[in-house]
Amino acid sequence: MQSQHNLESDIRSIEALNQHDVNATLAMDTDAIISQWTDDFVVLHAAGPILRGQSANAAAAKQSMEQMKAFIPIDYNLDVQEITIAGDYAFEWGTYRGSARSLTGGENVNYVGKFMRILQRQPDGSWKMHRTMATTDT
């Protein structure tokens, strides 16, 4: 059984990973985003193919960031509802919300959705995203 101290330390590390994700997304820093993933990272999209492996997901992320260059991120938040740790894996789910402004003006683009992640403890004790599923509400 995991001690309370270790559990609290793991929760703080996972919260730091989530904050890193928010910061990297707001900075549109693809390398920082990719650094959060295990080598065999898998994304289950609400629509479209399953992306397997860090390299396939990195290519998709870079393509997405290229399309997003027409926007300036304004806000991005994760609302994690639950984190459960089971050995070297953790499970979390919640909602996300964000907005961006077009470089050409007009209305801000707002988006919201839900996510579920499986995280994996790394040999150094840190956590990385191992499996992710997300939906978009708008």
mmCIF file of N, CA and C in Angstrom:
data_model
loop_
_atom_site.group_PDB
_atom_site.id
_atom_site.type_symbol
_atom_site.label_atom_id
_atom_site.label_comp_id
_atom_site.label_asym_id
_atom_site.label_seq_id
_atom_site.Cartn_x
_atom_site.Cartn_y
_atom_site.Cartn_z
ATOM 1 N N MET A 1 0.841 -1.185 0.000
ATOM 2 C CA MET A 1 0.000 0.000 0.000
ATOM 3 C C MET A 1 0.883 1.244 0.000
ATOM 4 N N GLN A 2 0.458 2.255 -0.734
ATOM 5 C CA GLN A 2 1.227 3.476 -0.858
ATOM 6 C C GLN A 2 1.046 4.346 0.383
ATOM 7 N N SER A 3 2.151 4.872 0.913
ATOM 8 C CA SER A 3 2.056 5.729 2.084
ATOM 9 C C SER A 3 1.391 7.053 1.721
ATOM 10 N N GLN A 4 0.831 7.707 2.720
ATOM 11 C CA GLN A 4 0.172 8.997 2.488
ATOM 12 C C GLN A 4 1.146 10.011 1.914
ATOM 13 N N HIS A 5 2.403 10.006 2.396
ATOM 14 C CA HIS A 5 3.418 10.932 1.897
ATOM 15 C C HIS A 5 3.677 10.701 0.409
ATOM 16 N N ASN A 6 3.849 9.427 0.022
ATOM 17 C CA ASN A 6 4.092 9.121 -1.389
ATOM 18 C C ASN A 6 2.886 9.468 -2.248
ATOM 19 N N LEU A 7 1.693 9.213 -1.737
ATOM 20 C CA LEU A 7 0.478 9.546 -2.464
ATOM 21 C C LEU A 7 0.396 11.053 -2.700
ATOM 22 N N GLU A 8 0.645 11.833 -1.679
ATOM 23 C CA GLU A 8 0.618 13.289 -1.820
ATOM 24 C C GLU A 8 1.684 13.769 -2.796
ATOM 25 N N SER A 9 2.864 13.171 -2.746
ATOM 26 C CA SER A 9 3.938 13.518 -3.675
ATOM 27 C C SER A 9 3.543 13.187 -5.116
ATOM 28 N N ASP A 10 2.927 12.021 -5.322
ATOM 29 C CA ASP A 10 2.469 11.642 -6.663
ATOM 30 C C ASP A 10 1.390 12.594 -7.163
ATOM 31 N N ILE A 11 0.447 12.946 -6.309
ATOM 32 C CA ILE A 11 -0.615 13.886 -6.702
ATOM 33 C C ILE A 11 -0.006 15.227 -7.113
ATOM 34 N N ARG A 12 0.956 15.730 -6.328
ATOM 35 C CA ARG A 12 1.630 16.996 -6.684
ATOM 36 C C ARG A 12 2.350 16.881 -8.024
ATOM 37 N N SER A 13 3.005 15.756 -8.267
ATOM 38 C CA SER A 13 3.708 15.550 -9.541
ATOM 39 C C SER A 13 2.731 15.516 -10.712
ATOM 40 N N ILE A 14 1.582 14.874 -10.512
ATOM 41 C CA ILE A 14 0.571 14.815 -11.568
ATOM 42 C C ILE A 14 -0.038 16.199 -11.788
ATOM 43 N N GLU A 15 -0.288 16.929 -10.728
ATOM 44 C CA GLU A 15 -0.785 18.301 -10.878
ATOM 45 C C GLU A 15 0.225 19.171 -11.623
ATOM 46 N N ALA A 16 1.522 18.957 -11.372
ATOM 47 C CA ALA A 16 2.565 19.696 -12.089
ATOM 48 C C ALA A 16 2.562 19.328 -13.573
ATOM 49 N N LEU A 17 2.350 18.049 -13.888
ATOM 50 C CA LEU A 17 2.246 17.630 -15.287
ATOM 51 C C LEU A 17 1.068 18.318 -15.955
ATOM 52 N N ASN A 18 -0.071 18.383 -15.263
ATOM 53 C CA ASN A 18 -1.243 19.049 -15.819
ATOM 54 C C ASN A 18 -0.990 20.537 -16.037
ATOM 55 N N GLN A 19 -0.291 21.189 -15.103
ATOM 56 C CA GLN A 19 0.033 22.611 -15.275
ATOM 57 C C GLN A 19 1.010 22.799 -16.427
ATOM 58 N N HIS A 20 1.957 21.884 -16.567
ATOM 59 C CA HIS A 20 2.893 21.923 -17.702
ATOM 60 C C HIS A 20 2.120 21.830 -19.012
ATOM 61 N N ASP A 21 1.099 20.971 -19.055
ATOM 62 C CA ASP A 21 0.268 20.828 -20.241
ATOM 63 C C ASP A 21 -0.442 22.142 -20.571
ATOM 64 N N VAL A 22 -1.002 22.781 -19.553
ATOM 65 C CA VAL A 22 -1.686 24.068 -19.760
ATOM 66 C C VAL A 22 -0.694 25.109 -20.282
ATOM 67 N N ASN A 23 0.453 25.218 -19.627
ATOM 68 C CA ASN A 23 1.454 26.217 -20.034
ATOM 69 C C ASN A 23 1.961 25.972 -21.455
ATOM 70 N N ALA A 24 2.238 24.707 -21.784
ATOM 71 C CA ALA A 24 2.733 24.375 -23.123
ATOM 72 C C ALA A 24 1.681 24.667 -24.182
ATOM 73 N N THR A 25 0.421 24.386 -23.860
ATOM 74 C CA THR A 25 -0.660 24.657 -24.804
ATOM 75 C C THR A 25 -0.812 26.153 -25.037
ATOM 76 N N LEU A 26 -0.798 26.932 -23.968
ATOM 77 C CA LEU A 26 -0.914 28.387 -24.113
ATOM 78 C C LEU A 26 0.271 28.979 -24.878
ATOM 79 N N ALA A 27 1.442 28.400 -24.710
ATOM 80 C CA ALA A 27 2.637 28.880 -25.411
ATOM 81 C C ALA A 27 2.727 28.318 -26.830
ATOM 82 N N MET A 28 1.827 27.392 -27.153
ATOM 83 C CA MET A 28 1.863 26.700 -28.442
ATOM 84 C C MET A 28 3.246 26.083 -28.675
ATOM 85 N N ASP A 29 3.784 25.499 -27.621
ATOM 86 C CA ASP A 29 5.124 24.905 -27.623
ATOM 87 C C ASP A 29 5.003 23.402 -27.872
ATOM 88 N N THR A 30 5.102 23.027 -29.131
ATOM 89 C CA THR A 30 4.923 21.628 -29.513
ATOM 90 C C THR A 30 5.923 20.718 -28.813
ATOM 91 N N ASP A 31 7.183 21.126 -28.724
ATOM 92 C CA ASP A 31 8.193 20.284 -28.077
ATOM 93 C C ASP A 31 7.859 20.045 -26.606
ATOM 94 N N ALA A 32 7.380 21.070 -25.929
ATOM 95 C CA ALA A 32 6.992 20.915 -24.519
ATOM 96 C C ALA A 32 5.787 19.989 -24.389
ATOM 97 N N ILE A 33 4.863 20.077 -25.327
ATOM 98 C CA ILE A 33 3.700 19.194 -25.304
ATOM 99 C C ILE A 33 4.143 17.745 -25.502
ATOM 100 N N ILE A 34 4.977 17.507 -26.487
ATOM 101 C CA ILE A 34 5.451 16.151 -26.792
ATOM 102 C C ILE A 34 6.255 15.576 -25.628
ATOM 103 N N SER A 35 6.971 16.408 -24.909
ATOM 104 C CA SER A 35 7.812 15.932 -23.803
ATOM 105 C C SER A 35 6.999 15.290 -22.679
ATOM 106 N N GLN A 36 5.686 15.491 -22.671
ATOM 107 C CA GLN A 36 4.811 14.952 -21.625
ATOM 108 C C GLN A 36 4.360 13.531 -21.915
ATOM 109 N N TRP A 37 4.710 12.995 -23.077
ATOM 110 C CA TRP A 37 4.163 11.726 -23.535
ATOM 111 C C TRP A 37 5.169 10.587 -23.402
ATOM 112 N N THR A 38 4.660 9.392 -23.108
ATOM 113 C CA THR A 38 5.499 8.204 -23.169
ATOM 114 C C THR A 38 5.801 7.899 -24.637
ATOM 115 N N ASP A 39 6.812 7.078 -24.865
ATOM 116 C CA ASP A 39 7.173 6.709 -26.239
ATOM 117 C C ASP A 39 6.038 6.002 -26.960
ATOM 118 N N ASP A 40 5.228 5.242 -26.220
ATOM 119 C CA ASP A 40 4.119 4.500 -26.831
ATOM 120 C C ASP A 40 2.766 5.162 -26.550
ATOM 121 N N PHE A 41 2.777 6.481 -26.455
ATOM 122 C CA PHE A 41 1.576 7.286 -26.207
ATOM 123 C C PHE A 41 0.507 6.986 -27.259
ATOM 124 N N VAL A 42 -0.749 6.838 -26.806
ATOM 125 C CA VAL A 42 -1.883 6.570 -27.698
ATOM 126 C C VAL A 42 -2.965 7.605 -27.431
ATOM 127 N N VAL A 43 -3.523 8.155 -28.521
ATOM 128 C CA VAL A 43 -4.650 9.083 -28.419
ATOM 129 C C VAL A 43 -5.849 8.474 -29.134
ATOM 130 N N LEU A 44 -6.959 8.397 -28.401
ATOM 131 C CA LEU A 44 -8.231 7.950 -28.957
ATOM 132 C C LEU A 44 -9.066 9.203 -29.205
ATOM 133 N N HIS A 45 -9.180 9.585 -30.453
ATOM 134 C CA HIS A 45 -9.950 10.779 -30.807
ATOM 135 C C HIS A 45 -11.436 10.443 -30.872
ATOM 136 N N ALA A 46 -12.257 11.444 -30.633
ATOM 137 C CA ALA A 46 -13.708 11.259 -30.723
ATOM 138 C C ALA A 46 -14.099 10.891 -32.158
ATOM 139 N N ALA A 47 -13.387 11.433 -33.124
ATOM 140 C CA ALA A 47 -13.606 11.118 -34.540
ATOM 141 C C ALA A 47 -12.230 11.006 -35.191
ATOM 142 N N GLY A 48 -12.073 10.040 -36.039
ATOM 143 C CA GLY A 48 -10.794 9.877 -36.710
ATOM 144 C C GLY A 48 -10.039 8.672 -36.187
ATOM 145 N N PRO A 49 -8.877 8.449 -36.747
ATOM 146 C CA PRO A 49 -8.118 7.247 -36.408
ATOM 147 C C PRO A 49 -7.476 7.322 -35.019
ATOM 148 N N ILE A 50 -7.192 6.161 -34.466
ATOM 149 C CA ILE A 50 -6.413 6.073 -33.241
ATOM 150 C C ILE A 50 -4.963 6.375 -33.619
ATOM 151 N N LEU A 51 -4.313 7.251 -32.864
ATOM 152 C CA LEU A 51 -2.908 7.573 -33.121
ATOM 153 C C LEU A 51 -2.055 6.841 -32.100
ATOM 154 N N ARG A 52 -1.135 6.005 -32.591
ATOM 155 C CA ARG A 52 -0.301 5.173 -31.732
ATOM 156 C C ARG A 52 1.149 5.593 -31.834
ATOM 157 N N GLY A 53 1.761 5.818 -30.685
ATOM 158 C CA GLY A 53 3.176 6.136 -30.627
ATOM 159 C C GLY A 53 3.434 7.626 -30.594
ATOM 160 N N GLN A 54 4.536 7.983 -29.945
ATOM 161 C CA GLN A 54 4.883 9.383 -29.805
ATOM 162 C C GLN A 54 5.127 10.053 -31.155
ATOM 163 N N SER A 55 5.778 9.364 -32.098
ATOM 164 C CA SER A 55 6.105 10.006 -33.368
ATOM 165 C C SER A 55 4.853 10.314 -34.187
ATOM 166 N N ALA A 56 3.885 9.397 -34.217
ATOM 167 C CA ALA A 56 2.643 9.662 -34.956
ATOM 168 C C ALA A 56 1.875 10.811 -34.316
ATOM 169 N N ASN A 57 1.832 10.834 -32.995
ATOM 170 C CA ASN A 57 1.138 11.914 -32.291
ATOM 171 C C ASN A 57 1.885 13.235 -32.433
ATOM 172 N N ALA A 58 3.218 13.184 -32.463
ATOM 173 C CA ALA A 58 4.006 14.409 -32.646
ATOM 174 C C ALA A 58 3.736 15.020 -34.011
ATOM 175 N N ALA A 59 3.667 14.188 -35.047
ATOM 176 C CA ALA A 59 3.375 14.697 -36.389
ATOM 177 C C ALA A 59 2.005 15.367 -36.422
ATOM 178 N N ALA A 60 1.019 14.743 -35.784
ATOM 179 C CA ALA A 60 -0.331 15.326 -35.735
ATOM 180 C C ALA A 60 -0.335 16.622 -34.946
ATOM 181 N N ALA A 61 0.405 16.664 -33.833
ATOM 182 C CA ALA A 61 0.462 17.880 -33.013
ATOM 183 C C ALA A 61 1.119 19.022 -33.787
ATOM 184 N N LYS A 62 2.186 18.722 -34.503
ATOM 185 C CA LYS A 62 2.866 19.761 -35.283
ATOM 186 C C LYS A 62 1.968 20.289 -36.392
ATOM 187 N N GLN A 63 1.220 19.402 -37.027
ATOM 188 C CA GLN A 63 0.282 19.830 -38.065
ATOM 189 C C GLN A 63 -0.819 20.706 -37.465
ATOM 190 N N SER A 64 -1.327 20.304 -36.311
ATOM 191 C CA SER A 64 -2.361 21.079 -35.634
ATOM 192 C C SER A 64 -1.843 22.458 -35.235
ATOM 193 N N MET A 65 -0.632 22.512 -34.698
ATOM 194 C CA MET A 65 -0.040 23.802 -34.296
ATOM 195 C C MET A 65 0.186 24.699 -35.507
ATOM 196 N N GLU A 66 0.532 24.106 -36.629
ATOM 197 C CA GLU A 66 0.711 24.887 -37.855
ATOM 198 C C GLU A 66 -0.602 25.561 -38.246
ATOM 199 N N GLN A 67 -1.704 24.831 -38.128
ATOM 200 C CA GLN A 67 -3.027 25.380 -38.438
ATOM 201 C C GLN A 67 -3.434 26.437 -37.422
ATOM 202 N N MET A 68 -2.953 26.310 -36.197
ATOM 203 C CA MET A 68 -3.320 27.248 -35.134
ATOM 204 C C MET A 68 -2.503 28.535 -35.167
ATOM 205 N N LYS A 69 -1.544 28.648 -36.067
ATOM 206 C CA LYS A 69 -0.725 29.866 -36.126
ATOM 207 C C LYS A 69 -1.546 31.107 -36.463
ATOM 208 N N ALA A 70 -2.748 30.913 -36.954
ATOM 209 C CA ALA A 70 -3.635 32.038 -37.262
ATOM 210 C C ALA A 70 -4.357 32.541 -36.012
ATOM 211 N N PHE A 71 -4.072 31.931 -34.858
ATOM 212 C CA PHE A 71 -4.747 32.290 -33.617
ATOM 213 C C PHE A 71 -3.749 32.559 -32.501
ATOM 214 N N ILE A 72 -4.160 33.381 -31.561
ATOM 215 C CA ILE A 72 -3.395 33.642 -30.349
ATOM 216 C C ILE A 72 -4.177 33.041 -29.185
ATOM 217 N N PRO A 73 -3.592 32.087 -28.468
ATOM 218 C CA PRO A 73 -4.307 31.526 -27.317
ATOM 219 C C PRO A 73 -4.549 32.598 -26.261
ATOM 220 N N ILE A 74 -5.743 32.639 -25.739
ATOM 221 C CA ILE A 74 -6.099 33.595 -24.698
ATOM 222 C C ILE A 74 -6.175 32.893 -23.343
ATOM 223 N N ASP A 75 -6.798 31.717 -23.364
ATOM 224 C CA ASP A 75 -7.060 31.030 -22.114
ATOM 225 C C ASP A 75 -7.137 29.542 -22.381
ATOM 226 N N TYR A 76 -6.693 28.747 -21.409
ATOM 227 C CA TYR A 76 -6.838 27.295 -21.466
ATOM 228 C C TYR A 76 -6.803 26.783 -20.038
ATOM 229 N N ASN A 77 -7.811 26.020 -19.669
ATOM 230 C CA ASN A 77 -7.908 25.495 -18.302
ATOM 231 C C ASN A 77 -8.316 24.037 -18.322
ATOM 232 N N LEU A 78 -7.727 23.291 -17.408
ATOM 233 C CA LEU A 78 -8.150 21.923 -17.135
ATOM 234 C C LEU A 78 -8.846 21.930 -15.786
ATOM 235 N N ASP A 79 -9.972 21.263 -15.702
ATOM 236 C CA ASP A 79 -10.663 21.070 -14.437
ATOM 237 C C ASP A 79 -10.658 19.574 -14.161
ATOM 238 N N VAL A 80 -9.634 19.108 -13.450
ATOM 239 C CA VAL A 80 -9.488 17.690 -13.154
ATOM 240 C C VAL A 80 -10.448 17.336 -12.027
ATOM 241 N N GLN A 81 -11.323 16.387 -12.299
ATOM 242 C CA GLN A 81 -12.339 15.984 -11.331
ATOM 243 C C GLN A 81 -11.869 14.860 -10.414
ATOM 244 N N GLU A 82 -10.944 14.043 -10.919
ATOM 245 C CA GLU A 82 -10.516 12.891 -10.126
ATOM 246 C C GLU A 82 -9.136 12.428 -10.591
ATOM 247 N N ILE A 83 -8.302 12.072 -9.646
ATOM 248 C CA ILE A 83 -7.023 11.417 -9.912
ATOM 249 C C ILE A 83 -6.976 10.181 -9.021
ATOM 250 N N THR A 84 -6.793 9.031 -9.640
ATOM 251 C CA THR A 84 -6.668 7.775 -8.910
ATOM 252 C C THR A 84 -5.329 7.156 -9.279
ATOM 253 N N ILE A 85 -4.553 6.782 -8.279
ATOM 254 C CA ILE A 85 -3.241 6.188 -8.513
ATOM 255 C C ILE A 85 -3.312 4.710 -8.163
ATOM 256 N N ALA A 86 -2.835 3.878 -9.085
ATOM 257 C CA ALA A 86 -2.807 2.429 -8.895
ATOM 258 C C ALA A 86 -1.420 1.939 -9.301
ATOM 259 N N GLY A 87 -0.516 1.907 -8.349
ATOM 260 C CA GLY A 87 0.853 1.471 -8.651
ATOM 261 C C GLY A 87 1.559 2.473 -9.539
ATOM 262 N N ASP A 88 2.058 2.001 -10.677
ATOM 263 C CA ASP A 88 2.794 2.861 -11.604
ATOM 264 C C ASP A 88 1.894 3.511 -12.649
ATOM 265 N N TYR A 89 0.578 3.428 -12.453
ATOM 266 C CA TYR A 89 -0.377 4.068 -13.358
ATOM 267 C C TYR A 89 -1.305 4.964 -12.554
ATOM 268 N N ALA A 90 -1.753 6.010 -13.204
ATOM 269 C CA ALA A 90 -2.743 6.903 -12.598
ATOM 270 C C ALA A 90 -3.804 7.184 -13.656
ATOM 271 N N PHE A 91 -5.021 7.417 -13.189
ATOM 272 C CA PHE A 91 -6.149 7.680 -14.058
ATOM 273 C C PHE A 91 -6.738 9.023 -13.645
ATOM 274 N N GLU A 92 -6.985 9.869 -14.627
ATOM 275 C CA GLU A 92 -7.610 11.150 -14.315
ATOM 276 C C GLU A 92 -8.621 11.491 -15.387
ATOM 277 N N TRP A 93 -9.612 12.249 -14.976
ATOM 278 C CA TRP A 93 -10.608 12.721 -15.931
ATOM 279 C C TRP A 93 -11.099 14.091 -15.487
ATOM 280 N N GLY A 94 -11.661 14.810 -16.456
ATOM 281 C CA GLY A 94 -12.197 16.127 -16.153
ATOM 282 C C GLY A 94 -12.657 16.823 -17.411
ATOM 283 N N THR A 95 -12.674 18.129 -17.342
ATOM 284 C CA THR A 95 -13.090 18.946 -18.480
ATOM 285 C C THR A 95 -11.987 19.936 -18.819
ATOM 286 N N TYR A 96 -12.043 20.449 -20.029
ATOM 287 C CA TYR A 96 -11.128 21.509 -20.439
ATOM 288 C C TYR A 96 -11.935 22.603 -21.117
ATOM 289 N N ARG A 97 -11.368 23.784 -21.093
ATOM 290 C CA ARG A 97 -12.019 24.918 -21.750
ATOM 291 C C ARG A 97 -10.939 25.905 -22.154
ATOM 292 N N GLY A 98 -11.145 26.531 -23.289
ATOM 293 C CA GLY A 98 -10.167 27.505 -23.745
ATOM 294 C C GLY A 98 -10.760 28.471 -24.743
ATOM 295 N N SER A 99 -9.953 29.440 -25.103
ATOM 296 C CA SER A 99 -10.362 30.398 -26.128
ATOM 297 C C SER A 99 -9.114 30.928 -26.823
ATOM 298 N N ALA A 100 -9.334 31.364 -28.054
ATOM 299 C CA ALA A 100 -8.246 31.917 -28.860
ATOM 300 C C ALA A 100 -8.800 33.057 -29.704
ATOM 301 N N ARG A 101 -7.902 33.971 -30.051
ATOM 302 C CA ARG A 101 -8.283 35.132 -30.867
ATOM 303 C C ARG A 101 -7.614 35.011 -32.227
ATOM 304 N N SER A 102 -8.359 35.242 -33.266
ATOM 305 C CA SER A 102 -7.823 35.209 -34.624
ATOM 306 C C SER A 102 -6.905 36.405 -34.836
ATOM 307 N N LEU A 103 -5.817 36.188 -35.537
ATOM 308 C CA LEU A 103 -4.903 37.295 -35.866
ATOM 309 C C LEU A 103 -5.556 38.314 -36.790
ATOM 310 N N THR A 104 -6.598 37.895 -37.504
ATOM 311 C CA THR A 104 -7.281 38.794 -38.433
ATOM 312 C C THR A 104 -8.489 39.475 -37.811
ATOM 313 N N GLY A 105 -8.703 39.252 -36.514
ATOM 314 C CA GLY A 105 -9.821 39.886 -35.817
ATOM 315 C C GLY A 105 -11.049 39.000 -35.807
ATOM 316 N N GLY A 106 -12.153 39.585 -35.395
ATOM 317 C CA GLY A 106 -13.398 38.829 -35.316
ATOM 318 C C GLY A 106 -13.617 38.273 -33.926
ATOM 319 N N GLU A 107 -14.613 37.418 -33.842
ATOM 320 C CA GLU A 107 -14.989 36.813 -32.570
ATOM 321 C C GLU A 107 -13.912 35.843 -32.076
ATOM 322 N N ASN A 108 -13.778 35.750 -30.759
ATOM 323 C CA ASN A 108 -12.903 34.736 -30.186
ATOM 324 C C ASN A 108 -13.481 33.351 -30.459
ATOM 325 N N VAL A 109 -12.604 32.381 -30.600
ATOM 326 C CA VAL A 109 -13.016 30.991 -30.753
ATOM 327 C C VAL A 109 -12.950 30.354 -29.374
ATOM 328 N N ASN A 110 -14.065 29.827 -28.914
ATOM 329 C CA ASN A 110 -14.132 29.166 -27.613
ATOM 330 C C ASN A 110 -14.326 27.677 -27.821
ATOM 331 N N TYR A 111 -13.747 26.880 -26.944
ATOM 332 C CA TYR A 111 -13.917 25.432 -27.043
ATOM 333 C C TYR A 111 -13.966 24.829 -25.646
ATOM 334 N N VAL A 112 -14.741 23.765 -25.525
ATOM 335 C CA VAL A 112 -14.869 23.030 -24.268
ATOM 336 C C VAL A 112 -14.970 21.553 -24.590
ATOM 337 N N GLY A 113 -14.612 20.726 -23.620
ATOM 338 C CA GLY A 113 -14.726 19.291 -23.826
ATOM 339 C C GLY A 113 -14.382 18.531 -22.564
ATOM 340 N N LYS A 114 -14.313 17.231 -22.725
ATOM 341 C CA LYS A 114 -14.002 16.322 -21.617
ATOM 342 C C LYS A 114 -12.767 15.509 -21.979
ATOM 343 N N PHE A 115 -12.038 15.045 -20.966
ATOM 344 C CA PHE A 115 -10.863 14.218 -21.226
ATOM 345 C C PHE A 115 -10.741 13.119 -20.180
ATOM 346 N N MET A 116 -10.071 12.071 -20.569
ATOM 347 C CA MET A 116 -9.690 11.004 -19.650
ATOM 348 C C MET A 116 -8.274 10.602 -20.038
ATOM 349 N N ARG A 117 -7.410 10.452 -19.030
ATOM 350 C CA ARG A 117 -6.017 10.108 -19.280
ATOM 351 C C ARG A 117 -5.587 8.953 -18.382
ATOM 352 N N ILE A 118 -4.713 8.146 -18.932
ATOM 353 C CA ILE A 118 -3.955 7.183 -18.143
ATOM 354 C C ILE A 118 -2.525 7.692 -18.152
ATOM 355 N N LEU A 119 -1.975 7.866 -16.963
ATOM 356 C CA LEU A 119 -0.600 8.341 -16.817
ATOM 357 C C LEU A 119 0.269 7.165 -16.386
ATOM 358 N N GLN A 120 1.554 7.245 -16.723
ATOM 359 C CA GLN A 120 2.482 6.186 -16.338
ATOM 360 C C GLN A 120 3.665 6.797 -15.594
ATOM 361 N N ARG A 121 3.986 6.184 -14.450
ATOM 362 C CA ARG A 121 5.153 6.637 -13.679
ATOM 363 C C ARG A 121 6.413 6.251 -14.454
ATOM 364 N N GLN A 122 7.347 7.186 -14.522
ATOM 365 C CA GLN A 122 8.610 6.951 -15.209
ATOM 366 C C GLN A 122 9.664 6.465 -14.213
ATOM 367 N N PRO A 123 10.753 5.877 -14.704
ATOM 368 C CA PRO A 123 11.790 5.373 -13.793
ATOM 369 C C PRO A 123 12.320 6.420 -12.806
ATOM 370 N N ASP A 124 12.305 7.699 -13.192
ATOM 371 C CA ASP A 124 12.795 8.753 -12.293
ATOM 372 C C ASP A 124 11.721 9.229 -11.306
ATOM 373 N N GLY A 125 10.524 8.609 -11.357
ATOM 374 C CA GLY A 125 9.443 8.974 -10.443
ATOM 375 C C GLY A 125 8.471 9.997 -11.004
ATOM 376 N N SER A 126 8.812 10.620 -12.127
ATOM 377 C CA SER A 126 7.902 11.589 -12.747
ATOM 378 C C SER A 126 6.765 10.838 -13.446
ATOM 379 N N TRP A 127 5.789 11.581 -13.907
ATOM 380 C CA TRP A 127 4.641 11.004 -14.595
ATOM 381 C C TRP A 127 4.571 11.545 -16.010
ATOM 382 N N LYS A 128 4.130 10.701 -16.946
ATOM 383 C CA LYS A 128 3.883 11.123 -18.326
ATOM 384 C C LYS A 128 2.533 10.588 -18.778
ATOM 385 N N MET A 129 1.980 11.249 -19.786
ATOM 386 C CA MET A 129 0.724 10.797 -20.376
ATOM 387 C C MET A 129 1.005 9.541 -21.191
ATOM 388 N N HIS A 130 0.187 8.518 -20.963
ATOM 389 C CA HIS A 130 0.373 7.220 -21.608
ATOM 390 C C HIS A 130 -0.764 6.930 -22.596
ATOM 391 N N ARG A 131 -1.980 7.226 -22.197
ATOM 392 C CA ARG A 131 -3.167 7.069 -23.044
ATOM 393 C C ARG A 131 -4.081 8.261 -22.768
ATOM 394 N N THR A 132 -4.695 8.781 -23.834
ATOM 395 C CA THR A 132 -5.593 9.933 -23.693
ATOM 396 C C THR A 132 -6.796 9.779 -24.601
ATOM 397 N N MET A 133 -7.932 10.184 -24.073
ATOM 398 C CA MET A 133 -9.150 10.264 -24.862
ATOM 399 C C MET A 133 -9.795 11.607 -24.549
ATOM 400 N N ALA A 134 -10.267 12.293 -25.583
ATOM 401 C CA ALA A 134 -10.899 13.597 -25.365
ATOM 402 C C ALA A 134 -12.094 13.752 -26.303
ATOM 403 N N THR A 135 -13.054 14.511 -25.844
ATOM 404 C CA THR A 135 -14.205 14.870 -26.684
ATOM 405 C C THR A 135 -14.280 16.383 -26.745
ATOM 406 N N THR A 136 -14.956 16.877 -27.744
ATOM 407 C CA THR A 136 -15.174 18.306 -27.878
ATOM 408 C C THR A 136 -16.670 18.559 -27.810
ATOM 409 N N ASP A 137 -17.064 19.479 -26.934
ATOM 410 C CA ASP A 137 -18.476 19.791 -26.784
ATOM 411 C C ASP A 137 -18.933 20.869 -27.756
ATOM 412 N N THR A 138 -17.986 21.700 -28.211
ATOM 413 C CA THR A 138 -18.376 22.775 -29.139
ATOM 414 C C THR A 138 -17.463 22.793 -30.320
#
